[in-house]
Tab-separated table of C-alpha atoms in Angstrom:
chain	number	residue	atom	x	y	z
A	208	MET	CA	0.000	0.000	0.000
A	209	HIS	CA	2.934	2.345	0.610
A	210	ASP	CA	3.812	2.284	-3.110
A	211	ASP	CA	0.189	3.026	-4.039
A	212	VAL	CA	0.093	6.063	-1.760
A	213	ALA	CA	3.366	7.323	-3.177
A	214	MET	CA	2.001	6.869	-6.686
A	215	LEU	CA	-1.125	8.855	-5.858
A	216	LEU	CA	0.767	11.679	-4.227
A	217	ALA	CA	3.162	11.832	-7.166
A	218	GLU	CA	0.186	12.589	-9.442
A	219	ALA	CA	-1.462	15.083	-7.119
A	220	PRO	CA	-0.747	18.820	-6.959
A	221	ASP	CA	2.212	19.438	-4.664
A	222	PRO	CA	4.100	22.521	-3.466
A	223	ALA	CA	7.285	21.050	-4.943
A	224	THR	CA	7.124	20.935	-8.716
A	225	ASP	CA	9.526	20.156	-11.518
A	226	MET	CA	7.964	22.766	-13.816
A	227	THR	CA	10.354	25.310	-15.230
A	228	LEU	CA	9.570	28.989	-14.767
A	229	GLU	CA	8.588	29.160	-18.430
A	230	GLU	CA	6.184	26.239	-18.025
A	231	LEU	CA	4.697	27.840	-14.901
A	232	ALA	CA	4.213	31.121	-16.764
A	233	ASP	CA	2.476	29.269	-19.595
A	234	PHE	CA	0.103	27.657	-17.082
A	235	GLN	CA	-0.570	30.980	-15.374
A	236	ALA	CA	-1.301	32.545	-18.766
A	237	ILE	CA	-4.223	30.186	-19.484
A	238	ALA	CA	-6.621	32.664	-17.878
A	239	GLY	CA	-5.887	35.152	-20.637
A	240	HIS	CA	-7.363	32.965	-23.362
A	241	HIS	CA	-9.801	30.624	-21.590
A	242	VAL	CA	-13.388	31.029	-20.326
A	243	THR	CA	-15.544	28.527	-18.426
A	244	PHE	CA	-19.344	28.311	-18.400
A	245	SER	CA	-21.052	26.747	-15.371
A	246	MET	CA	-24.287	25.552	-16.939
A	247	THR	CA	-26.294	24.419	-13.907
A	248	LEU	CA	-26.134	23.233	-10.320
A	249	ALA	CA	-28.373	20.297	-11.225
A	250	CYS	CA	-26.706	16.892	-11.198
A	251	PRO	CA	-27.961	13.282	-11.032
A	252	LEU	CA	-25.439	12.841	-8.223
A	253	ARG	CA	-25.586	14.371	-4.773
A	254	CYS	CA	-22.049	13.780	-3.597
A	255	GLU	CA	-21.000	14.452	-0.024
A	256	HIS	CA	-17.861	16.319	-1.115
A	257	CYS	CA	-19.297	18.510	-3.911
A	258	ILE	CA	-17.795	22.021	-3.803
A	259	VAL	CA	-20.909	23.548	-5.433
A	260	SER	CA	-23.458	21.419	-3.490
A	261	ALA	CA	-24.989	20.138	-6.746
A	262	SER	CA	-28.019	17.856	-6.587
A	263	PRO	CA	-30.900	16.452	-8.700
A	264	ASP	CA	-33.407	19.006	-7.365
A	265	LEU	CA	-31.602	22.116	-8.656
A	266	GLY	CA	-32.866	22.094	-12.225
A	267	HIS	CA	-34.206	25.618	-11.744
A	268	THR	CA	-30.618	26.880	-11.775
A	269	THR	CA	-29.997	25.748	-15.369
A	270	MET	CA	-28.893	28.436	-17.832
A	271	PRO	CA	-31.890	29.385	-20.020
A	272	VAL	CA	-31.639	28.558	-23.725
A	273	GLU	CA	-32.117	32.204	-24.703
A	274	ILE	CA	-29.110	33.202	-22.573
A	275	ALA	CA	-27.007	30.460	-24.165
A	276	GLU	CA	-28.064	31.801	-27.569
A	277	ARG	CA	-26.979	35.276	-26.511
A	278	TYR	CA	-23.569	33.999	-25.431
A	279	ALA	CA	-23.219	31.882	-28.583
A	280	ALA	CA	-23.735	34.961	-30.754
A	281	GLN	CA	-20.705	36.552	-29.074
A	282	MET	CA	-18.229	33.808	-29.995
A	283	PRO	CA	-16.760	35.735	-32.966
A	284	GLU	CA	-15.975	38.693	-30.688
A	285	LEU	CA	-14.409	36.417	-28.064
A	286	ALA	CA	-12.251	34.779	-30.726
A	287	ALA	CA	-11.174	38.207	-31.961
A	288	ARG	CA	-10.172	39.086	-28.376
A	289	GLY	CA	-7.880	36.078	-28.202
A	290	ILE	CA	-10.092	33.524	-26.437
A	291	ARG	CA	-8.882	30.146	-27.671
A	292	SER	CA	-10.735	27.673	-25.467
A	293	LEU	CA	-13.921	27.209	-23.447
A	294	SER	CA	-14.863	24.728	-20.726
A	295	PHE	CA	-18.314	23.618	-19.616
A	296	THR	CA	-19.000	22.460	-16.082
A	297	GLY	CA	-21.729	22.419	-13.439
A	298	GLY	CA	-23.350	20.549	-11.708
A	299	GLU	CA	-23.620	18.225	-14.647
A	300	PRO	CA	-23.408	20.216	-17.898
A	301	PHE	CA	-25.114	17.495	-19.928
A	302	LEU	CA	-28.334	18.244	-18.081
A	303	ALA	CA	-28.266	21.371	-20.273
A	304	ARG	CA	-27.534	19.574	-23.542
A	305	ARG	CA	-29.259	22.028	-25.859
A	306	GLN	CA	-27.413	24.957	-24.303
A	307	VAL	CA	-24.037	23.197	-24.411
A	308	LYS	CA	-24.676	22.233	-28.039
A	309	LEU	CA	-25.452	25.839	-28.989
A	310	LEU	CA	-22.306	27.144	-27.349
A	311	THR	CA	-19.885	24.466	-28.506
A	312	ASP	CA	-21.091	24.581	-32.110
A	313	ALA	CA	-20.782	28.372	-32.163
A	314	ALA	CA	-17.321	28.233	-30.590
A	315	ALA	CA	-16.053	25.563	-32.962
A	316	ALA	CA	-17.301	27.599	-35.938
A	317	VAL	CA	-14.816	30.375	-35.066
A	318	GLY	CA	-11.936	28.122	-34.065
A	319	ILE	CA	-12.397	28.112	-30.297
A	320	GLY	CA	-11.674	24.734	-28.721
A	321	CYS	CA	-14.100	23.278	-26.185
A	322	GLY	CA	-13.822	20.963	-23.208
A	323	VAL	CA	-16.285	19.573	-20.700
A	324	VAL	CA	-16.178	18.332	-17.103
A	325	THR	CA	-18.748	15.603	-16.538
A	326	ALA	CA	-19.567	12.830	-14.085
A	327	GLY	CA	-20.245	10.476	-17.011
A	328	HIS	CA	-23.681	9.373	-15.785
A	329	TRP	CA	-24.751	9.165	-19.444
A	330	GLY	CA	-22.534	6.118	-20.071
A	331	LYS	CA	-24.978	3.501	-18.785
A	332	ASN	CA	-24.067	1.428	-21.814
A	333	ARG	CA	-21.573	1.899	-24.610
A	334	ARG	CA	-24.190	2.683	-27.267
A	335	LEU	CA	-25.598	5.584	-25.225
A	336	ALA	CA	-22.116	6.850	-24.464
A	337	ASP	CA	-21.088	6.776	-28.126
A	338	GLU	CA	-24.262	8.596	-29.153
A	339	LEU	CA	-23.736	11.410	-26.688
A	340	VAL	CA	-20.095	11.931	-27.618
A	341	ALA	CA	-20.969	11.932	-31.341
A	342	SER	CA	-23.645	14.599	-30.789
A	343	PHE	CA	-21.041	17.085	-29.518
A	344	PRO	CA	-18.373	17.292	-32.239
A	345	GLY	CA	-17.302	20.698	-30.954
A	346	ILE	CA	-16.021	19.157	-27.717
A	347	THR	CA	-12.543	17.740	-28.166
A	348	SER	CA	-11.397	17.635	-24.534
A	349	TRP	CA	-13.337	15.448	-22.100
A	350	ASP	CA	-12.698	15.457	-18.330
A	351	VAL	CA	-14.631	12.688	-16.596
A	352	SER	CA	-14.772	12.712	-12.796
A	353	ILE	CA	-14.712	9.701	-10.491
A	354	ASP	CA	-14.036	9.148	-6.795
A	355	ALA	CA	-15.364	7.257	-3.793
A	356	TYR	CA	-18.273	9.680	-3.365
A	357	HIS	CA	-19.382	9.439	-6.995
A	358	LEU	CA	-19.646	5.678	-6.608
A	359	ASP	CA	-22.591	6.182	-4.253
A	360	TRP	CA	-24.537	7.411	-7.317
A	361	VAL	CA	-22.928	6.014	-10.459
A	362	THR	CA	-21.153	2.746	-11.222
A	363	MET	CA	-17.535	2.454	-12.263
A	364	GLU	CA	-18.663	0.645	-15.437
A	365	THR	CA	-20.840	3.629	-16.409
A	366	VAL	CA	-17.935	6.031	-15.969
A	367	ILE	CA	-15.530	3.819	-17.916
A	368	ASN	CA	-18.063	3.607	-20.765
A	369	ALA	CA	-18.104	7.406	-20.907
A	370	VAL	CA	-14.313	7.622	-20.799
A	371	GLU	CA	-13.762	5.025	-23.506
A	372	ALA	CA	-16.443	6.471	-25.793
A	373	ALA	CA	-14.797	9.898	-25.661
A	374	ARG	CA	-11.331	8.391	-26.136
A	375	ASP	CA	-12.309	6.158	-29.048
A	376	ALA	CA	-13.827	9.153	-30.846
A	377	GLY	CA	-10.333	10.659	-30.993
A	378	ASN	CA	-10.663	13.162	-28.173
A	379	ARG	CA	-8.245	14.064	-25.408
A	380	VAL	CA	-9.596	12.455	-22.235
A	381	THR	CA	-8.632	13.051	-18.620
A	382	ILE	CA	-10.042	11.139	-15.665
A	383	ARG	CA	-10.339	13.532	-12.734
A	384	PHE	CA	-9.874	11.754	-9.432
A	385	SER	CA	-10.460	13.280	-5.994
A	386	TYR	CA	-9.187	11.639	-2.841
A	387	GLN	CA	-9.065	12.127	0.901
A	388	ASP	CA	-5.757	13.125	2.460
A	389	PRO	CA	-4.490	10.615	3.492
A	390	PRO	CA	-6.108	8.380	0.831
A	391	SER	CA	-8.461	5.612	1.929
A	392	ASP	CA	-8.271	2.001	0.783
A	393	LEU	CA	-11.203	2.683	-1.564
A	394	ASP	CA	-9.386	5.704	-3.004
A	395	LEU	CA	-6.443	3.472	-3.862
A	396	GLU	CA	-8.682	0.792	-5.393
A	397	ILE	CA	-10.320	3.395	-7.640
A	398	LEU	CA	-6.952	4.816	-8.622
A	399	ALA	CA	-5.670	1.396	-9.641
A	400	ARG	CA	-8.783	0.802	-11.766
A	401	ILE	CA	-8.642	4.091	-13.653
A	402	ARG	CA	-4.903	3.842	-14.213
A	403	ALA	CA	-5.578	0.633	-16.099
A	404	VAL	CA	-7.586	2.516	-18.738
A	405	LYS	CA	-5.381	2.964	-21.795
A	406	GLY	CA	-4.951	6.160	-23.766
A	407	VAL	CA	-6.160	8.638	-21.167
A	408	GLN	CA	-4.613	10.890	-18.568
A	409	VAL	CA	-5.321	10.782	-14.832
A	410	ALA	CA	-5.374	14.007	-12.805
A	411	SER	CA	-5.572	13.635	-9.013
A	412	GLN	CA	-6.437	16.243	-6.414
A	413	ARG	CA	-7.404	16.081	-2.786
A	414	ILE	CA	-10.938	16.956	-1.706
A	415	ARG	CA	-11.468	20.639	-0.930
A	416	THR	CA	-13.433	21.892	2.063
A	417	GLU	CA	-15.937	23.965	0.093
A	418	GLY	CA	-19.641	23.551	-0.599
A	419	ARG	CA	-21.110	20.383	0.861
A	420	ALA	CA	-17.626	19.235	1.861
A	421	THR	CA	-17.565	21.836	4.653
A	422	ASP	CA	-19.683	19.364	6.628
A	423	MET	CA	-17.037	16.665	6.322
A	424	ALA	CA	-14.385	16.112	8.974
A	425	LEU	CA	-11.449	16.893	6.689
A	426	GLU	CA	-8.049	17.916	7.986
A	427	VAL	CA	-6.592	20.951	6.233
A	428	SER	CA	-2.954	20.579	5.245
A	429	THR	CA	-0.657	23.161	6.852
A	430	LYS	CA	2.729	21.640	6.067
A	431	TYR	CA	4.040	24.332	3.723
A	432	SER	CA	4.066	28.116	3.463
A	433	PRO	CA	1.037	29.206	1.433
A	434	TRP	CA	2.233	32.712	0.637
A	435	VAL	CA	4.725	31.982	-2.143
A	436	LYS	CA	2.389	30.136	-4.503
A	437	PRO	CA	0.578	31.966	-7.314
A	438	CYS	CA	-3.125	31.742	-7.974
A	439	LEU	CA	-3.474	29.377	-10.928
A	440	THR	CA	-6.927	30.429	-12.063
A	441	GLN	CA	-7.694	29.161	-15.546
A	442	GLY	CA	-9.985	32.067	-16.299
A	443	MET	CA	-13.316	33.557	-15.426
A	444	VAL	CA	-16.351	31.330	-14.907
A	445	VAL	CA	-19.658	32.584	-16.273
A	446	ARG	CA	-22.283	31.025	-14.047
A	447	TYR	CA	-25.755	29.827	-15.053
A	448	ASP	CA	-27.301	32.997	-13.542
A	449	GLY	CA	-24.971	35.471	-15.266
A	450	SER	CA	-22.755	36.092	-12.249
A	451	VAL	CA	-19.027	35.581	-12.752
A	452	ALA	CA	-16.577	33.648	-10.596
A	453	PRO	CA	-12.811	34.288	-10.628
A	454	CYS	CA	-11.876	30.610	-10.833
A	455	CYS	CA	-13.229	27.090	-11.184
A	456	LEU	CA	-12.173	25.873	-7.731
A	457	ASN	CA	-12.776	27.252	-4.244
A	458	LEU	CA	-14.612	30.422	-5.269
A	459	VAL	CA	-16.537	28.928	-8.167
A	460	GLU	CA	-19.875	29.116	-6.320
A	461	THR	CA	-18.933	31.408	-3.434
A	462	ARG	CA	-20.433	34.879	-3.855
A	463	LYS	CA	-18.885	36.970	-1.066
A	464	HIS	CA	-15.339	37.834	-2.100
A	465	ALA	CA	-13.281	40.628	-3.632
A	466	PHE	CA	-13.721	39.598	-7.269
A	467	GLN	CA	-16.974	40.949	-8.697
A	468	PHE	CA	-17.626	41.428	-12.420
A	469	GLY	CA	-21.321	42.213	-12.780
A	470	ASP	CA	-23.950	40.319	-14.762
A	471	ALA	CA	-22.705	38.664	-17.955
A	472	ARG	CA	-26.274	38.415	-19.236
A	473	THR	CA	-26.459	42.185	-19.636
A	474	ARG	CA	-22.863	42.983	-20.627
A	475	PRO	CA	-20.715	41.833	-23.554
A	476	LEU	CA	-18.638	38.827	-22.558
A	477	ALA	CA	-15.526	40.456	-24.027
A	478	GLN	CA	-16.059	43.445	-21.733
A	479	VAL	CA	-16.484	41.193	-18.702
A	480	HIS	CA	-13.283	39.396	-19.657
A	481	ASP	CA	-11.463	42.738	-19.940
A	482	ASP	CA	-12.586	43.566	-16.398
A	483	PHE	CA	-11.430	40.156	-15.201
A	484	MET	CA	-8.017	40.628	-16.794
A	485	SER	CA	-7.697	44.121	-15.296
A	486	HIS	CA	-8.741	43.394	-11.704
A	487	PRO	CA	-5.690	44.534	-9.690
A	488	LEU	CA	-5.946	42.161	-6.730
A	489	LEU	CA	-6.705	39.131	-8.891
A	490	GLN	CA	-3.893	39.921	-11.313
A	491	LEU	CA	-1.464	40.461	-8.432
A	492	ILE	CA	-2.013	37.036	-6.872
A	493	ARG	CA	-2.053	35.480	-10.325
A	494	THR	CA	1.390	36.865	-11.170
A	495	VAL	CA	3.368	36.742	-7.915
A	496	GLY	CA	1.200	34.846	-5.456
A	497	PHE	CA	0.285	36.017	-1.965
A	498	SER	CA	3.693	37.088	-0.658
A	499	GLU	CA	3.116	40.802	-1.204
A	500	ILE	CA	-0.317	40.544	0.352
A	501	TRP	CA	1.293	39.007	3.434
A	502	GLN	CA	3.687	41.936	3.639
A	503	TRP	CA	0.782	44.382	3.399
A	504	LEU	CA	-1.133	42.617	6.153
A	505	GLN	CA	1.917	42.667	8.406
A	506	GLU	CA	2.653	46.338	7.713
A	507	ASP	CA	-0.845	47.451	8.654
A	508	GLY	CA	-1.423	45.087	11.569
A	509	LEU	CA	-4.039	42.942	9.852
A	510	ALA	CA	-1.975	39.763	10.053
A	511	GLU	CA	-3.445	39.387	13.535
A	512	GLU	CA	-6.838	38.870	11.855
A	513	LEU	CA	-5.572	35.506	10.631
A	514	SER	CA	-5.739	33.052	13.486
A	515	GLY	CA	-4.315	29.556	13.694
A	516	PRO	CA	-2.272	27.597	11.131
A	517	LEU	CA	-2.997	28.675	7.568
A	518	PRO	CA	-3.840	26.192	4.793
A	519	ASP	CA	-0.852	25.506	2.566
A	520	ASP	CA	-2.847	25.343	-0.663
A	521	ALA	CA	-3.140	28.647	-2.565
A	522	CYS	CA	-6.829	28.059	-3.354
A	523	ASP	CA	-7.615	27.212	0.275
A	524	LEU	CA	-5.675	30.272	1.419
A	525	CYS	CA	-7.615	32.496	-0.969
A	526	SER	CA	-11.021	31.349	0.260
A	527	TYR	CA	-9.783	31.634	3.862
A	528	LEU	CA	-8.824	35.282	3.265
A	529	MET	CA	-12.076	36.026	1.434
A	530	ARG	CA	-14.107	34.943	4.467
A	531	ASN	CA	-12.692	37.867	6.470
A	532	PRO	CA	-14.554	41.090	5.523
A	533	ALA	CA	-11.914	43.386	7.037
A	534	VAL	CA	-9.145	41.684	5.087
A	535	VAL	CA	-11.180	41.756	1.859
A	536	THR	CA	-11.891	45.480	2.127
A	537	TYR	CA	-8.279	46.265	2.940
A	538	LEU	CA	-6.869	44.202	0.051
A	539	GLN	CA	-9.294	45.742	-2.424
A	540	GLU	CA	-8.314	49.252	-1.395
A	541	ARG	CA	-4.565	48.578	-1.226
A	542	SER	CA	-4.353	46.889	-4.628
A	543	ALA	CA	-6.308	49.774	-6.201
A	544	VAL	CA	-3.764	52.408	-5.092
A	545	PRO	CA	-2.807	53.960	-8.469
A	546	GLU	CA	0.942	53.300	-8.180
A	547	ILE	CA	0.367	49.683	-7.136
A	548	GLU	CA	-2.258	49.112	-9.822
A	549	ALA	CA	0.134	50.478	-12.459
A	550	ARG	CA	2.898	48.163	-11.271
A	551	ILE	CA	0.563	45.177	-11.440
A	552	GLY	CA	-0.421	46.128	-14.986
A	553	MET	CA	3.238	46.203	-15.973
A	554	LEU	CA	3.886	42.831	-14.306
A	555	VAL	CA	1.066	41.189	-16.237
A	556	SER	CA	2.286	42.724	-19.483
A	557	ARG	CA	5.918	41.722	-19.044
A	558	LEU	CA	5.331	38.247	-17.598
A	559	PHE	CA	2.434	37.050	-19.746
A	560	GLY	CA	2.357	39.450	-22.685
A	561	GLU	CA	-1.138	40.504	-21.624
A	562	ASP	CA	-1.355	44.227	-22.238
A	563	ARG	CA	-5.019	45.057	-21.754
A	564	MET	CA	-4.702	46.134	-18.118
A	565	ALA	CA	-1.825	48.530	-18.839
A	566	ILE	CA	-3.624	49.954	-21.879
A	567	ARG	CA	-6.818	50.548	-19.897
A	568	LEU	CA	-4.886	52.278	-17.131
A	569	VAL	CA	-3.293	54.725	-19.580
A	570	GLU	CA	-6.669	55.333	-21.234
A	571	ARG	CA	-8.070	56.192	-17.797
A	572	TRP	CA	-5.192	58.545	-16.960
A	573	ARG	CA	-5.587	60.412	-20.229
A	574	ALA	CA	-9.339	60.736	-19.789
A	575	ASP	CA	-8.834	62.000	-16.219
A	576	PRO	CA	-5.278	63.278	-15.646
A	577	ALA	CA	-5.956	63.630	-11.931
A	578	THR	CA	-5.826	59.824	-11.671
A	579	ARG	CA	-2.321	59.591	-13.182
A	580	PRO	CA	0.225	58.487	-10.522
A	581	SER	CA	3.589	60.212	-10.338
A	582	GLY	CA	6.992	58.607	-10.787
A	583	LEU	CA	6.058	56.379	-13.720
A	584	GLU	CA	8.070	58.020	-16.465
A	585	GLY	CA	8.137	55.884	-19.578
A	586	TYR	CA	4.994	53.911	-18.680
A	587	GLU	CA	2.805	55.648	-21.230
A	588	ASP	CA	5.508	55.429	-23.915
A	589	TYR	CA	5.696	51.668	-23.297
A	590	VAL	CA	1.919	51.330	-23.609
A	591	ASP	CA	1.848	53.480	-26.759
A	592	GLN	CA	4.346	51.114	-28.343
A	593	ILE	CA	2.152	48.152	-27.417
A	594	ALA	CA	-0.964	49.827	-28.793
A	595	GLY	CA	0.891	50.698	-31.982
A	596	ARG	CA	1.902	47.086	-32.504
A	597	GLU	CA	-1.684	45.956	-31.913
A	598	ARG	CA	-3.010	48.437	-34.495
A	599	ALA	CA	-0.379	47.323	-37.007
A	600	ALA	CA	-1.322	43.699	-36.492
């Protein structure tokens, strides 16, 4: 069993990584060209560990068809803005099949790749699984979830049917596996079974204490410093009700936090994405992690607001901070200080080649010179050069 545990932990996210800085930067940059749609909180499963508390009786949360049509019509503009991929999640996104079909077909028509995260309940037999996969040609990346809690609601055979149908249709397939820390005997049995499936990837992560999982007696890991790790958001999440989440993990269904982007049903998606990519606090933790935030909290005496050992996972740390209203207000105000905001815009531009935040800042300063911070000689010249290259392209 020791070897099995080591194997599992080797596949799971870990503070020590063999990624190069360039590879890390590429991963961090995903948010600049990726958008996720959370289609519904409805799900045939009602798993004990679900971070969005999905269940069969939440069909009323499903994205209306007319809203999906509205989003689908905006795919050309998103593609023109550099969006290269979309993901669909929930709940169970295939409880909104018509809506997912509208969006994936529209995305594929303009060259945007699509992926889905599903529990695979639709694979009750291979014929049904093949039919569903064939009906979504715009989806080329399939993430199928399985763990000990899913098995209370769906059989392993059903999930494997879904996985193999997606794989045999020529798609990229990843089996997403969640486990307790430390892993149980059942966790290890499931891992051994899914690792035997040929031609797919396995991605493992420990269960997070969000949503329904807050009622579970889970021990939070505190073995490492959480402050040095960057936020690895893979982009904004447009929820079924038009609200927008900053990530697809801990804050995906949480509403009280510092990252608010209005109602995507009433604003162009490209504009919402611009706001997402220009949010100073979000872009700060995305580029350099939480270390500067820790320094701020220490400088102004707010570190005392954080009691007890802190979680060592960046996502867990973020949701921990967001539950403290005083800390949230302070971080919002500090990151919006003009000099700090300008520095963050430059960081994002230089590290990821994402220039929209810096361009918007200069546009704001020129529209209202009173907002222009001092001591930033050359900033506007740099942005003018960027804008010139964009116009030439």
